[in-house]
Amino acid sequence: AGQADALAGPLSPRHPGTPATLAPYAFSPERARQLLAEAGYAAGLSLDIALPARFPDESIALADNIARQLGEVGIQVNLSVGHDRPAYAQRVRDKQFGDACCFDSSPASAWRVYVEKLDSRRKGPWWQGYHSDELNALLDMIAATGDAGRRTALLEEAFFRVHQDAPWLFLYAPDSVWALGEKASGWQPSVEGRVRIIRHREESRELGL
């Protein structure tokens, strides 16, 4: 309903290095069946997908829709819902979740997304098995580049590489809706979607909304 942007890769349009000209994958059940057949799964396959009951709060409805759509091309999806959110996060970190899991968010830093989730040499807590020597080489170039324009161009190359390999189901970046009073005239939300509340001029705290 116009409340999100479909993703073409591992980053949202709010991240630097997201190519503005690269479109998300088109919806094509016929193409999906063809690719499954080419991969040796013409008769279909079964996937176990883990998801949290909260964060994102729409995860169960989201997973139900994914299961329905994948079922239409011959992929049976078995859903496992984690109601203990910290325990679910630990399952993801330990890579004990079956074939796929639901990520609730990504850092605002494009670099952190790549090194924490896609760099196969680091094998960090959120890395789930993807390996690409080409991407790793690009990450080395990005790390050694000080020029902002060149760095953004390399980040775009990394985005194209992950888009082509498709190690994830690229879904959407939801919009944040803010209601502002008169005193908030001119205020803009941060990239992280946080609000700083000032109390008695000295005390402050941040709320993640």
PDB file of C-alpha atoms in Angstrom:
ATOM      1  CA  ALA A   1       0.000   0.000   0.000  1.00  0.00           C
ATOM      2  CA  GLY A   2       2.871   2.354  -0.732  1.00  0.00           C
ATOM      3  CA  GLN A   3       4.319   2.050   2.767  1.00  0.00           C
ATOM      4  CA  ALA A   4       7.662   0.473   1.815  1.00  0.00           C
ATOM      5  CA  ASP A   5      10.310   0.240  -0.884  1.00  0.00           C
ATOM      6  CA  ALA A   6      10.987  -3.139  -2.492  1.00  0.00           C
ATOM      7  CA  LEU A   7      14.659  -4.076  -2.214  1.00  0.00           C
ATOM      8  CA  ALA A   8      16.927  -5.075  -5.080  1.00  0.00           C
ATOM      9  CA  GLY A   9      19.744  -6.196  -2.808  1.00  0.00           C
ATOM     10  CA  PRO A  10      21.165  -6.209   0.722  1.00  0.00           C
ATOM     11  CA  LEU A  11      20.801  -2.469   1.397  1.00  0.00           C
ATOM     12  CA  SER A  12      17.911  -0.033   1.534  1.00  0.00           C
ATOM     13  CA  PRO A  13      17.654   3.122  -0.595  1.00  0.00           C
ATOM     14  CA  ARG A  14      18.734   5.007   2.555  1.00  0.00           C
ATOM     15  CA  HIS A  15      22.176   3.368   2.504  1.00  0.00           C
ATOM     16  CA  PRO A  16      25.073   4.855   0.526  1.00  0.00           C
ATOM     17  CA  GLY A  17      26.088   2.670  -2.380  1.00  0.00           C
ATOM     18  CA  THR A  18      22.563   1.528  -3.285  1.00  0.00           C
ATOM     19  CA  PRO A  19      22.274   1.880  -7.098  1.00  0.00           C
ATOM     20  CA  ALA A  20      19.276   4.018  -8.004  1.00  0.00           C
ATOM     21  CA  THR A  21      18.970   2.361 -11.436  1.00  0.00           C
ATOM     22  CA  LEU A  22      18.880  -1.271 -10.298  1.00  0.00           C
ATOM     23  CA  ALA A  23      15.324  -2.594 -10.101  1.00  0.00           C
ATOM     24  CA  PRO A  24      14.169  -5.337  -7.720  1.00  0.00           C
ATOM     25  CA  TYR A  25      13.566  -8.764  -9.201  1.00  0.00           C
ATOM     26  CA  ALA A  26      10.337  -8.906 -11.176  1.00  0.00           C
ATOM     27  CA  PHE A  27       7.540 -11.145  -9.910  1.00  0.00           C
ATOM     28  CA  SER A  28       7.613 -14.158 -12.232  1.00  0.00           C
ATOM     29  CA  PRO A  29       6.472 -17.595 -11.015  1.00  0.00           C
ATOM     30  CA  GLU A  30       7.318 -19.009 -14.437  1.00  0.00           C
ATOM     31  CA  ARG A  31      10.930 -17.833 -14.180  1.00  0.00           C
ATOM     32  CA  ALA A  32      11.112 -19.194 -10.622  1.00  0.00           C
ATOM     33  CA  ARG A  33      10.001 -22.652 -11.769  1.00  0.00           C
ATOM     34  CA  GLN A  34      12.532 -22.541 -14.600  1.00  0.00           C
ATOM     35  CA  LEU A  35      15.378 -21.677 -12.222  1.00  0.00           C
ATOM     36  CA  LEU A  36      14.341 -24.419  -9.814  1.00  0.00           C
ATOM     37  CA  ALA A  37      14.352 -26.943 -12.661  1.00  0.00           C
ATOM     38  CA  GLU A  38      17.798 -25.787 -13.793  1.00  0.00           C
ATOM     39  CA  ALA A  39      19.045 -26.247 -10.217  1.00  0.00           C
ATOM     40  CA  GLY A  40      17.734 -29.812 -10.117  1.00  0.00           C
ATOM     41  CA  TYR A  41      14.518 -29.163  -8.180  1.00  0.00           C
ATOM     42  CA  ALA A  42      11.918 -29.543 -10.895  1.00  0.00           C
ATOM     43  CA  ALA A  43       9.859 -31.679  -8.487  1.00  0.00           C
ATOM     44  CA  GLY A  44      10.121 -29.012  -5.793  1.00  0.00           C
ATOM     45  CA  LEU A  45      11.846 -28.935  -2.412  1.00  0.00           C
ATOM     46  CA  SER A  46      11.196 -28.238   1.253  1.00  0.00           C
ATOM     47  CA  LEU A  47      12.676 -25.363   3.305  1.00  0.00           C
ATOM     48  CA  ASP A  48      12.691 -24.742   7.052  1.00  0.00           C
ATOM     49  CA  ILE A  49      12.403 -21.020   7.815  1.00  0.00           C
ATOM     50  CA  ALA A  50      12.758 -19.552  11.311  1.00  0.00           C
ATOM     51  CA  LEU A  51      11.267 -16.206  12.282  1.00  0.00           C
ATOM     52  CA  PRO A  52      10.702 -14.173  15.459  1.00  0.00           C
ATOM     53  CA  ALA A  53       7.211 -13.414  16.766  1.00  0.00           C
ATOM     54  CA  ARG A  54       8.287  -9.776  17.245  1.00  0.00           C
ATOM     55  CA  PHE A  55      10.792  -7.342  15.742  1.00  0.00           C
ATOM     56  CA  PRO A  56       9.597  -7.118  13.068  1.00  0.00           C
ATOM     57  CA  ASP A  57       6.069  -7.287  14.382  1.00  0.00           C
ATOM     58  CA  GLU A  58       4.731  -8.221  10.940  1.00  0.00           C
ATOM     59  CA  SER A  59       7.051 -11.228  10.697  1.00  0.00           C
ATOM     60  CA  ILE A  60       4.364 -13.927  11.019  1.00  0.00           C
ATOM     61  CA  ALA A  61       2.116 -12.347   8.362  1.00  0.00           C
ATOM     62  CA  LEU A  62       5.207 -11.799   6.227  1.00  0.00           C
ATOM     63  CA  ALA A  63       6.335 -15.417   6.548  1.00  0.00           C
ATOM     64  CA  ASP A  64       2.830 -16.702   5.799  1.00  0.00           C
ATOM     65  CA  ASN A  65       2.840 -14.711   2.554  1.00  0.00           C
ATOM     66  CA  ILE A  66       6.326 -15.934   1.647  1.00  0.00           C
ATOM     67  CA  ALA A  67       5.253 -19.538   2.304  1.00  0.00           C
ATOM     68  CA  ARG A  68       2.175 -19.090   0.138  1.00  0.00           C
ATOM     69  CA  GLN A  69       4.108 -17.543  -2.753  1.00  0.00           C
ATOM     70  CA  LEU A  70       6.890 -20.137  -2.626  1.00  0.00           C
ATOM     71  CA  GLY A  71       4.286 -22.893  -2.427  1.00  0.00           C
ATOM     72  CA  GLU A  72       2.890 -21.733  -5.747  1.00  0.00           C
ATOM     73  CA  VAL A  73       6.188 -22.611  -7.452  1.00  0.00           C
ATOM     74  CA  GLY A  74       6.684 -25.945  -5.706  1.00  0.00           C
ATOM     75  CA  ILE A  75       8.602 -24.992  -2.560  1.00  0.00           C
ATOM     76  CA  GLN A  76       7.104 -26.274   0.676  1.00  0.00           C
ATOM     77  CA  VAL A  77       7.921 -23.991   3.620  1.00  0.00           C
ATOM     78  CA  ASN A  78       7.961 -25.156   7.229  1.00  0.00           C
ATOM     79  CA  LEU A  79       7.795 -22.169   9.576  1.00  0.00           C
ATOM     80  CA  SER A  80       9.324 -22.112  13.060  1.00  0.00           C
ATOM     81  CA  VAL A  81       8.262 -19.110  15.200  1.00  0.00           C
ATOM     82  CA  GLY A  82      10.512 -17.974  18.052  1.00  0.00           C
ATOM     83  CA  HIS A  83       8.505 -16.295  20.816  1.00  0.00           C
ATOM     84  CA  ASP A  84      11.574 -15.683  23.007  1.00  0.00           C
ATOM     85  CA  ARG A  85      13.225 -12.856  21.058  1.00  0.00           C
ATOM     86  CA  PRO A  86      16.694 -13.001  22.722  1.00  0.00           C
ATOM     87  CA  ALA A  87      16.745 -16.784  22.318  1.00  0.00           C
ATOM     88  CA  TYR A  88      15.791 -16.415  18.644  1.00  0.00           C
ATOM     89  CA  ALA A  89      18.660 -13.952  18.070  1.00  0.00           C
ATOM     90  CA  GLN A  90      21.031 -16.452  19.671  1.00  0.00           C
ATOM     91  CA  ARG A  91      19.752 -19.186  17.343  1.00  0.00           C
ATOM     92  CA  VAL A  92      20.566 -16.951  14.389  1.00  0.00           C
ATOM     93  CA  ARG A  93      24.031 -16.178  15.730  1.00  0.00           C
ATOM     94  CA  ASP A  94      24.649 -19.901  16.314  1.00  0.00           C
ATOM     95  CA  LYS A  95      23.281 -20.711  12.848  1.00  0.00           C
ATOM     96  CA  GLN A  96      20.754 -23.132  14.323  1.00  0.00           C
ATOM     97  CA  PHE A  97      17.622 -22.229  12.389  1.00  0.00           C
ATOM     98  CA  GLY A  98      17.251 -24.522   9.383  1.00  0.00           C
ATOM     99  CA  ASP A  99      17.502 -23.223   5.835  1.00  0.00           C
ATOM    100  CA  ALA A 100      16.627 -19.541   6.272  1.00  0.00           C
ATOM    101  CA  CYS A 101      15.781 -16.994   8.949  1.00  0.00           C
ATOM    102  CA  CYS A 102      14.215 -13.549   9.176  1.00  0.00           C
ATOM    103  CA  PHE A 103      16.475 -10.528   9.714  1.00  0.00           C
ATOM    104  CA  ASP A 104      14.650  -7.677  11.394  1.00  0.00           C
ATOM    105  CA  SER A 105      17.017  -4.848  10.458  1.00  0.00           C
ATOM    106  CA  SER A 106      20.405  -3.832   9.159  1.00  0.00           C
ATOM    107  CA  PRO A 107      22.892  -1.245  10.442  1.00  0.00           C
ATOM    108  CA  ALA A 108      22.714   2.236   8.961  1.00  0.00           C
ATOM    109  CA  SER A 109      26.302   1.701   7.779  1.00  0.00           C
ATOM    110  CA  ALA A 110      26.528  -0.034   4.412  1.00  0.00           C
ATOM    111  CA  TRP A 111      30.036  -1.169   5.309  1.00  0.00           C
ATOM    112  CA  ARG A 112      28.806  -2.906   8.468  1.00  0.00           C
ATOM    113  CA  VAL A 113      26.140  -4.795   6.519  1.00  0.00           C
ATOM    114  CA  TYR A 114      28.772  -6.232   4.204  1.00  0.00           C
ATOM    115  CA  VAL A 115      31.448  -7.084   6.756  1.00  0.00           C
ATOM    116  CA  GLU A 116      29.064  -8.399   9.436  1.00  0.00           C
ATOM    117  CA  LYS A 117      26.710 -10.391   7.206  1.00  0.00           C
ATOM    118  CA  LEU A 118      28.421 -11.142   3.890  1.00  0.00           C
ATOM    119  CA  ASP A 119      32.224 -11.215   4.337  1.00  0.00           C
ATOM    120  CA  SER A 120      33.011 -14.951   4.426  1.00  0.00           C
ATOM    121  CA  ARG A 121      36.483 -14.398   5.887  1.00  0.00           C
ATOM    122  CA  ARG A 122      35.153 -12.853   9.086  1.00  0.00           C
ATOM    123  CA  LYS A 123      32.302 -15.302   9.666  1.00  0.00           C
ATOM    124  CA  GLY A 124      30.711 -12.886  12.124  1.00  0.00           C
ATOM    125  CA  PRO A 125      27.610 -13.601  14.221  1.00  0.00           C
ATOM    126  CA  TRP A 126      25.214 -12.598  11.419  1.00  0.00           C
ATOM    127  CA  TRP A 127      27.096 -14.303   8.576  1.00  0.00           C
ATOM    128  CA  GLN A 128      25.078 -17.289   7.342  1.00  0.00           C
ATOM    129  CA  GLY A 129      27.301 -19.069   4.824  1.00  0.00           C
ATOM    130  CA  TYR A 130      27.516 -16.821   1.746  1.00  0.00           C
ATOM    131  CA  HIS A 131      30.932 -16.891   0.065  1.00  0.00           C
ATOM    132  CA  SER A 132      32.163 -14.739  -2.810  1.00  0.00           C
ATOM    133  CA  ASP A 133      35.830 -14.100  -3.552  1.00  0.00           C
ATOM    134  CA  GLU A 134      34.764 -11.230  -5.807  1.00  0.00           C
ATOM    135  CA  LEU A 135      32.840  -9.522  -3.015  1.00  0.00           C
ATOM    136  CA  ASN A 136      35.683 -10.068  -0.542  1.00  0.00           C
ATOM    137  CA  ALA A 137      38.110  -8.422  -2.961  1.00  0.00           C
ATOM    138  CA  LEU A 138      35.741  -5.459  -3.362  1.00  0.00           C
ATOM    139  CA  LEU A 139      35.520  -5.109   0.421  1.00  0.00           C
ATOM    140  CA  ASP A 140      39.314  -4.922   0.620  1.00  0.00           C
ATOM    141  CA  MET A 141      39.287  -2.156  -1.994  1.00  0.00           C
ATOM    142  CA  ILE A 142      36.562  -0.277  -0.115  1.00  0.00           C
ATOM    143  CA  ALA A 143      38.531  -0.498   3.132  1.00  0.00           C
ATOM    144  CA  ALA A 144      41.621   0.942   1.421  1.00  0.00           C
ATOM    145  CA  THR A 145      39.767   3.807  -0.303  1.00  0.00           C
ATOM    146  CA  GLY A 146      39.635   7.241   1.288  1.00  0.00           C
ATOM    147  CA  ASP A 147      37.912   9.099  -1.554  1.00  0.00           C
ATOM    148  CA  ALA A 148      34.158   9.293  -0.820  1.00  0.00           C
ATOM    149  CA  GLY A 149      33.070   9.167  -4.463  1.00  0.00           C
ATOM    150  CA  ARG A 150      35.272   6.184  -5.286  1.00  0.00           C
ATOM    151  CA  ARG A 151      34.120   4.429  -2.119  1.00  0.00           C
ATOM    152  CA  THR A 152      30.447   4.871  -3.062  1.00  0.00           C
ATOM    153  CA  ALA A 153      31.150   3.514  -6.547  1.00  0.00           C
ATOM    154  CA  LEU A 154      32.794   0.426  -5.044  1.00  0.00           C
ATOM    155  CA  LEU A 155      29.871  -0.036  -2.665  1.00  0.00           C
ATOM    156  CA  GLU A 156      27.586  -0.016  -5.713  1.00  0.00           C
ATOM    157  CA  GLU A 157      29.738  -2.723  -7.323  1.00  0.00           C
ATOM    158  CA  ALA A 158      29.382  -4.781  -4.153  1.00  0.00           C
ATOM    159  CA  PHE A 159      25.613  -4.281  -4.268  1.00  0.00           C
ATOM    160  CA  PHE A 160      25.453  -5.500  -7.884  1.00  0.00           C
ATOM    161  CA  ARG A 161      27.487  -8.585  -6.957  1.00  0.00           C
ATOM    162  CA  VAL A 162      25.165  -9.568  -4.097  1.00  0.00           C
ATOM    163  CA  HIS A 163      22.101  -8.772  -6.231  1.00  0.00           C
ATOM    164  CA  GLN A 164      23.366 -11.181  -8.875  1.00  0.00           C
ATOM    165  CA  ASP A 165      24.183 -13.965  -6.397  1.00  0.00           C
ATOM    166  CA  ALA A 166      20.950 -13.505  -4.368  1.00  0.00           C
ATOM    167  CA  PRO A 167      22.036 -15.201  -1.126  1.00  0.00           C
ATOM    168  CA  TRP A 168      18.998 -13.710   0.646  1.00  0.00           C
ATOM    169  CA  LEU A 169      15.338 -13.102  -0.104  1.00  0.00           C
ATOM    170  CA  PHE A 170      15.434  -9.353  -0.653  1.00  0.00           C
ATOM    171  CA  LEU A 171      12.169  -7.991   0.755  1.00  0.00           C
ATOM    172  CA  TYR A 172      11.466  -4.347   1.580  1.00  0.00           C
ATOM    173  CA  ALA A 173      12.475  -1.275   3.552  1.00  0.00           C
ATOM    174  CA  PRO A 174       9.416   0.008   5.474  1.00  0.00           C
ATOM    175  CA  ASP A 175       8.679   3.714   5.660  1.00  0.00           C
ATOM    176  CA  SER A 176       8.643   5.512   9.004  1.00  0.00           C
ATOM    177  CA  VAL A 177       5.640   7.797   9.559  1.00  0.00           C
ATOM    178  CA  TRP A 178       6.071  10.736  11.941  1.00  0.00           C
ATOM    179  CA  ALA A 179       3.457  13.121  13.362  1.00  0.00           C
ATOM    180  CA  LEU A 180       4.974  16.478  14.312  1.00  0.00           C
ATOM    181  CA  GLY A 181       3.617  19.252  16.494  1.00  0.00           C
ATOM    182  CA  GLU A 182       4.266  22.953  15.994  1.00  0.00           C
ATOM    183  CA  LYS A 183       7.338  22.888  18.235  1.00  0.00           C
ATOM    184  CA  ALA A 184       8.964  20.301  15.983  1.00  0.00           C
ATOM    185  CA  SER A 185       8.926  22.542  12.915  1.00  0.00           C
ATOM    186  CA  GLY A 186      11.962  21.835  10.756  1.00  0.00           C
ATOM    187  CA  TRP A 187      12.842  18.590  12.549  1.00  0.00           C
ATOM    188  CA  GLN A 188      14.044  15.669  10.485  1.00  0.00           C
ATOM    189  CA  PRO A 189      14.302  12.053  11.695  1.00  0.00           C
ATOM    190  CA  SER A 190      17.697  10.404  11.877  1.00  0.00           C
ATOM    191  CA  VAL A 191      18.655   7.578   9.548  1.00  0.00           C
ATOM    192  CA  GLU A 192      18.373   5.166  12.482  1.00  0.00           C
ATOM    193  CA  GLY A 193      14.809   6.292  13.281  1.00  0.00           C
ATOM    194  CA  ARG A 194      15.632   7.429  16.808  1.00  0.00           C
ATOM    195  CA  VAL A 195      14.146  10.269  18.816  1.00  0.00           C
ATOM    196  CA  ARG A 196      16.103  12.129  21.471  1.00  0.00           C
ATOM    197  CA  ILE A 197      13.955  13.331  24.359  1.00  0.00           C
ATOM    198  CA  ILE A 198      15.366  16.199  26.426  1.00  0.00           C
ATOM    199  CA  ARG A 199      14.280  16.454  30.049  1.00  0.00           C
ATOM    200  CA  HIS A 200      15.058  19.340  32.407  1.00  0.00           C
ATOM    201  CA  ARG A 201      17.736  20.571  29.987  1.00  0.00           C
ATOM    202  CA  GLU A 202      20.299  18.094  31.293  1.00  0.00           C
ATOM    203  CA  GLU A 203      18.850  14.590  31.282  1.00  0.00           C
ATOM    204  CA  SER A 204      18.381  12.901  27.922  1.00  0.00           C
ATOM    205  CA  ARG A 205      17.746   9.449  26.628  1.00  0.00           C
ATOM    206  CA  GLU A 206      17.267   7.847  23.255  1.00  0.00           C
ATOM    207  CA  LEU A 207      14.271   5.787  22.295  1.00  0.00           C
ATOM    208  CA  GLY A 208      14.433   3.421  19.352  1.00  0.00           C
ATOM    209  CA  LEU A 209      11.049   3.614  17.604  1.00  0.00           C
TER     210      LEU A 209
END
